[in-house]
């Protein structure tokens, strides 16, 4: 029996990490976006941010960090003294991030005169959305085909070398820069905070995002994989001019407060300094490049030939196609006309027509580090 499988999300599967600690009680979040619970996205690794904990390690409060990143956008005046700053951004507007060399004399001499690589990401701040990030981002992709969550404004930027935006990672950009030279990178965030809230009665409160920057130096093999520094800040993104209106509203609210109440809040700063945080979890790649004979084009059909007509054989053949271990495929389902998922059995395979064609989708298994495969 010959099967042809169309893989619209091949790059995502290949370049995806493995989610850990998935909370099954959160599996329904974000389904109003239309992605379904089985979609994959660009980033599957869970972020390590925790709202109830500081991003700063306890021993680093007085430490001089090697780099400093400054987002040229004002912080909100309506933030209490000991809370993290919050910065409002307009959708699609270019914002400058100044990349500053903060090293003391003689610190990190191995990067003097050399380039470093920085990766900028827009990720979720809330824990509940972090757990379903792959569903949320894939839902956004379906609703905004061809758009990116994060872009670099290359003509505006200064000192940036070899900028890259992976077409399968909509919320990530990267570039090289020389710390000894002036570097300012301009970014544009195209998603808005209310696109990821549950639609109920209108006027929903938007979710906060994080902008995180991770910087790396070259290893002995010339790859930029040795971590140097990470920092992030909390932002909300509004429709054009909405951030200005929100900033004005917060300012007017604060002006109406009594003097003793005002003392409990931070002043609004003209710029936002990203604070040190843990590095973004390293993504475990199944395969970082197409294997021989494997075309990663979304529109290619890939033939699978079955002899025994068993679920075990199908699992092995799909694993070969993805260049992963069969153990990483937990179960294979067939999606019915109403969207229900039916477990594929030997009998079902034996009743499939010859040369039948399926589109493959994947979702993370809840109980282990494997994947479920959905035949559509």
XYZ file of C-alpha atoms in Angstrom:
376
model
C 0.000 0.000 0.000
C 1.339 3.448 -0.887
C 0.388 6.561 1.024
C 1.191 10.149 0.213
C 1.498 12.492 3.161
C 1.445 16.265 2.878
C 3.323 17.923 5.711
C 2.292 21.566 6.072
C 4.077 21.966 9.386
C 7.302 20.028 8.726
C 9.641 22.862 9.663
C 7.782 23.433 12.882
C 8.042 19.809 13.890
C 11.708 19.578 12.990
C 12.606 22.812 14.725
C 10.412 22.350 17.750
C 11.589 21.602 21.270
C 9.791 19.332 23.701
C 7.281 20.810 26.115
C 7.629 19.760 29.744
C 5.128 19.835 32.601
C 2.049 20.410 30.486
C -0.919 21.202 32.688
C -3.837 19.224 31.316
C -6.329 21.490 33.056
C -5.227 24.314 30.780
C -5.646 22.428 27.511
C -8.770 24.334 26.514
C -7.226 27.788 26.684
C -6.961 29.580 23.381
C -9.156 27.253 21.373
C -11.272 30.198 20.305
C -8.393 31.059 18.008
C -9.288 28.132 15.782
C -6.012 26.243 15.989
C -7.389 23.248 17.826
C -5.598 21.402 20.587
C -3.296 19.536 18.235
C -1.467 22.319 16.408
C 2.279 22.868 16.571
C 4.146 26.158 16.559
C 7.568 27.580 16.286
C 8.468 27.494 19.926
C 7.563 24.596 22.191
C 10.026 25.157 25.013
C 8.376 26.587 28.108
C 9.701 29.919 29.310
C 11.069 30.107 32.814
C 9.473 33.379 33.815
C 7.395 33.266 36.986
C 5.169 36.168 37.898
C 5.564 35.564 41.588
C 9.343 35.521 41.445
C 11.866 38.164 40.467
C 13.712 37.684 37.209
C 16.903 38.694 38.954
C 18.928 35.977 40.674
C 19.296 36.896 44.374
C 23.057 37.407 44.192
C 23.018 39.667 41.149
C 21.241 42.797 42.354
C 24.508 44.714 42.744
C 26.351 42.923 39.965
C 27.472 44.889 36.916
C 26.188 43.023 33.899
C 28.246 42.689 30.697
C 25.501 44.175 28.517
C 22.515 46.420 28.950
C 19.486 46.666 26.674
C 17.325 49.804 26.731
C 13.904 49.892 25.064
C 13.136 53.478 24.054
C 9.540 53.566 25.289
C 8.201 55.037 28.526
C 7.123 52.882 31.448
C 3.629 53.144 32.898
C 3.195 55.433 35.942
C 0.494 53.138 37.362
C 2.891 50.427 38.612
C 3.428 49.859 42.341
C 6.898 50.336 43.781
C 7.988 46.729 44.060
C 6.279 45.442 40.919
C 7.965 44.947 37.583
C 7.709 47.831 35.124
C 5.124 47.671 32.326
C 5.601 49.397 28.982
C 2.907 50.093 26.393
C 3.709 49.671 22.684
C 1.757 50.471 19.530
C 1.180 47.647 17.060
C 3.536 47.862 14.084
C 5.420 50.931 15.363
C 9.227 50.834 15.254
C 10.834 51.002 18.698
C 14.547 51.393 19.316
C 16.456 48.968 21.541
C 19.922 50.225 22.419
C 22.474 47.442 22.769
C 25.062 48.718 25.259
C 28.460 47.255 26.152
C 28.568 47.414 29.945
C 31.750 45.413 30.545
C 34.371 46.514 33.043
C 37.995 46.815 31.947
C 39.355 43.378 31.125
C 36.014 41.605 31.406
C 35.271 38.997 28.709
C 38.413 39.750 26.677
C 37.578 36.838 24.367
C 34.830 38.876 22.690
C 36.884 42.036 22.227
C 37.000 42.831 18.537
C 34.505 40.052 17.793
C 30.832 39.811 17.043
C 28.205 38.441 19.402
C 24.748 37.169 18.467
C 21.542 38.378 20.072
C 18.133 36.752 19.740
C 15.035 38.854 20.458
C 11.762 37.110 21.296
C 8.213 38.167 22.072
C 6.771 35.619 24.499
C 3.899 35.347 26.952
C 4.237 36.688 30.470
C 1.345 34.755 32.023
C 2.018 31.198 33.148
C -1.310 29.891 31.831
C -0.460 31.090 28.333
C 3.111 29.809 28.542
C 1.765 26.284 28.892
C -0.326 26.599 25.730
C 2.048 28.847 23.802
C 2.348 26.457 20.855
C -1.453 26.474 20.452
C -1.711 30.239 20.879
C 0.942 31.080 18.304
C -0.364 28.574 15.786
C -3.849 30.017 16.218
C -2.446 33.484 15.541
C -0.759 32.159 12.399
C -4.074 30.770 11.136
C -5.870 34.056 11.779
C -3.083 36.243 10.359
C -1.654 34.254 7.414
C 1.594 35.654 6.080
C 2.130 38.014 9.037
C 4.884 37.927 11.639
C 4.603 38.592 15.364
C 8.037 40.273 15.505
C 10.006 42.076 12.799
C 13.229 44.033 12.565
C 13.098 47.497 11.025
C 16.376 47.050 9.186
C 16.656 50.514 7.530
C 16.267 52.236 10.915
C 18.746 49.992 12.741
C 22.421 50.854 13.278
C 25.319 48.443 13.827
C 23.274 45.311 13.153
C 24.939 42.623 11.019
C 23.371 39.606 9.276
C 19.776 40.109 10.516
C 17.609 37.024 10.245
C 13.944 36.175 10.758
C 13.147 32.472 10.462
C 9.859 32.095 8.557
C 8.777 29.306 10.919
C 9.525 31.296 14.100
C 7.156 34.231 13.888
C 8.034 35.642 17.301
C 11.850 35.557 17.003
C 14.539 37.600 15.234
C 18.327 37.444 15.510
C 21.394 39.387 14.406
C 25.116 39.870 15.019
C 26.652 43.019 16.533
C 29.999 44.360 17.696
C 29.810 45.467 21.360
C 32.574 48.033 20.768
C 30.429 49.894 18.213
C 27.162 51.767 18.548
C 24.273 49.375 18.009
C 20.595 50.297 17.973
C 18.032 47.791 16.775
C 14.496 48.816 15.860
C 11.751 46.236 16.353
C 8.080 46.074 15.388
C 5.536 43.951 17.288
C 2.526 43.088 15.142
C 0.352 41.114 17.568
C -1.821 42.939 20.089
C -2.480 41.869 23.648
C -6.225 41.352 23.216
C -5.724 38.774 20.443
C -4.896 36.193 23.118
C -7.747 36.813 25.562
C -10.897 34.755 25.874
C -13.714 36.542 24.018
C -16.609 37.072 26.424
C -18.339 40.411 26.627
C -16.115 42.818 24.684
C -13.533 45.202 26.107
C -11.406 42.340 27.391
C -8.187 43.121 29.213
C -5.147 42.389 27.067
C -2.510 39.896 28.146
C 1.048 41.084 28.869
C 3.970 39.930 26.752
C 7.672 39.818 27.455
C 10.450 41.040 25.210
C 13.517 38.916 25.927
C 17.022 39.298 24.524
C 19.592 36.480 24.782
C 23.193 37.149 23.754
C 25.778 34.513 22.805
C 29.453 34.364 21.866
C 31.163 32.055 19.422
C 32.360 28.632 20.505
C 35.486 26.948 19.175
C 33.533 25.722 16.162
C 32.477 29.220 15.160
C 28.851 28.754 16.282
C 27.165 31.319 18.503
C 26.021 28.982 21.244
C 27.874 30.089 24.414
C 25.463 32.118 26.522
C 26.631 35.507 27.792
C 23.629 37.443 29.035
C 19.818 37.561 29.037
C 17.383 40.308 29.971
C 13.683 41.011 29.493
C 10.859 43.449 30.179
C 7.067 43.297 30.370
C 5.010 45.011 27.668
C 1.464 45.302 26.398
C 0.738 45.959 22.741
C -2.214 48.058 21.578
C -3.703 48.971 18.230
C -2.004 52.018 16.638
C -2.035 55.044 18.999
C -3.678 52.903 21.691
C -0.485 52.815 23.757
C -0.379 56.622 23.840
C -3.989 56.774 25.014
C -3.363 54.155 27.700
C -0.263 55.987 28.933
C -2.275 59.220 29.147
C -5.105 57.466 31.015
C -2.668 55.992 33.558
C -1.046 59.384 34.048
C -4.403 61.091 34.639
C -5.428 58.398 37.132
C -2.218 58.909 39.087
C -2.672 62.687 39.147
C -6.041 62.205 40.857
C -4.586 60.089 43.653
C -3.812 61.502 47.072
C -0.112 62.322 47.728
C 0.275 59.435 50.198
C -1.164 57.054 47.590
C 1.176 58.332 44.877
C 4.146 57.346 47.036
C 3.216 53.690 46.573
C 3.785 53.903 42.805
C 6.857 54.148 40.600
C 7.482 57.246 38.506
C 7.195 56.856 34.743
C 10.641 56.526 33.191
C 11.323 57.739 29.654
C 12.967 54.449 28.697
C 12.617 50.829 29.787
C 15.717 49.000 31.001
C 15.482 45.251 30.459
C 16.316 43.377 33.652
C 18.508 40.303 33.878
C 16.709 36.986 33.625
C 17.471 33.328 33.015
C 18.286 32.410 29.412
C 15.513 31.167 27.199
C 15.401 27.361 27.524
C 17.500 25.752 24.839
C 15.321 24.148 22.199
C 16.034 20.483 21.572
C 15.984 20.137 17.808
C 14.785 16.905 16.307
C 16.714 17.750 13.170
C 18.073 21.190 12.391
C 18.403 20.669 8.641
C 16.701 18.550 6.005
C 18.119 15.066 5.778
C 19.232 13.629 2.406
C 16.244 13.176 0.124
C 14.007 15.162 2.465
C 12.437 18.301 1.054
C 11.076 20.647 3.706
C 8.734 22.415 1.310
C 5.222 22.630 2.723
C 3.637 21.511 -0.525
C 5.652 18.306 -1.220
C 4.053 14.960 -1.033
C 5.967 12.232 0.653
C 5.172 8.635 -0.198
C 5.023 5.951 2.505
C 4.819 2.294 1.460
C 3.277 -0.204 3.881
C 3.697 -3.952 3.581
C 2.342 -5.323 6.850
C -0.516 -2.792 7.108
C -0.100 -2.365 10.873
C -0.086 0.639 13.191
C 3.424 -0.285 14.337
C 4.711 -0.217 10.757
C 2.996 3.130 10.110
C 4.594 4.562 13.251
C 8.028 3.416 12.119
C 7.584 4.860 8.619
C 6.394 8.247 9.911
C 9.291 8.316 12.381
C 11.690 7.688 9.491
C 10.063 10.530 7.582
C 10.629 12.950 10.450
C 14.037 11.439 11.270
C 13.013 10.772 14.878
C 12.755 7.663 17.019
C 9.465 5.699 16.798
C 9.360 5.964 20.602
C 8.742 9.713 20.217
C 5.407 9.012 18.493
C 2.936 8.226 21.268
C -0.228 7.587 19.253
C -1.611 8.109 15.750
C -5.145 9.407 15.283
C -7.367 9.918 12.252
C -9.481 13.045 12.287
C -13.089 12.472 11.368
C -15.388 14.892 9.519
C -16.629 16.432 12.777
C -13.092 16.921 14.097
C -13.131 13.931 16.461
C -9.864 12.003 16.777
C -10.064 8.227 16.367
C -7.128 6.026 17.362
C -5.630 4.340 14.288
C -5.710 0.548 14.547
C -4.438 -2.276 12.328
C -7.977 -2.879 11.101
C -8.441 0.775 10.163
C -5.191 0.767 8.159
C -6.197 -2.404 6.337
C -9.425 -0.690 5.231
C -7.724 2.426 3.852
C -7.754 2.722 0.080
C -4.520 2.320 -1.825
C -2.709 5.608 -2.556
C -4.804 7.451 0.002
C -3.553 10.970 0.831
C -3.421 12.589 4.275
C -2.214 15.851 5.724
C -0.208 15.345 8.918
C -0.679 17.497 11.997
C 0.984 16.971 15.340
C 0.388 17.766 18.963
C 2.455 17.317 22.083
C 1.644 14.270 24.173
C 0.436 15.275 27.625
C 2.053 12.445 29.582
C 5.512 12.127 28.044
C 8.002 13.800 25.746
C 6.490 12.352 22.582
C 4.074 13.532 19.902
C 0.647 12.503 18.756
C 0.212 12.337 14.962
C -3.116 13.335 13.421
C -4.047 12.153 9.927
C -6.386 14.703 8.324
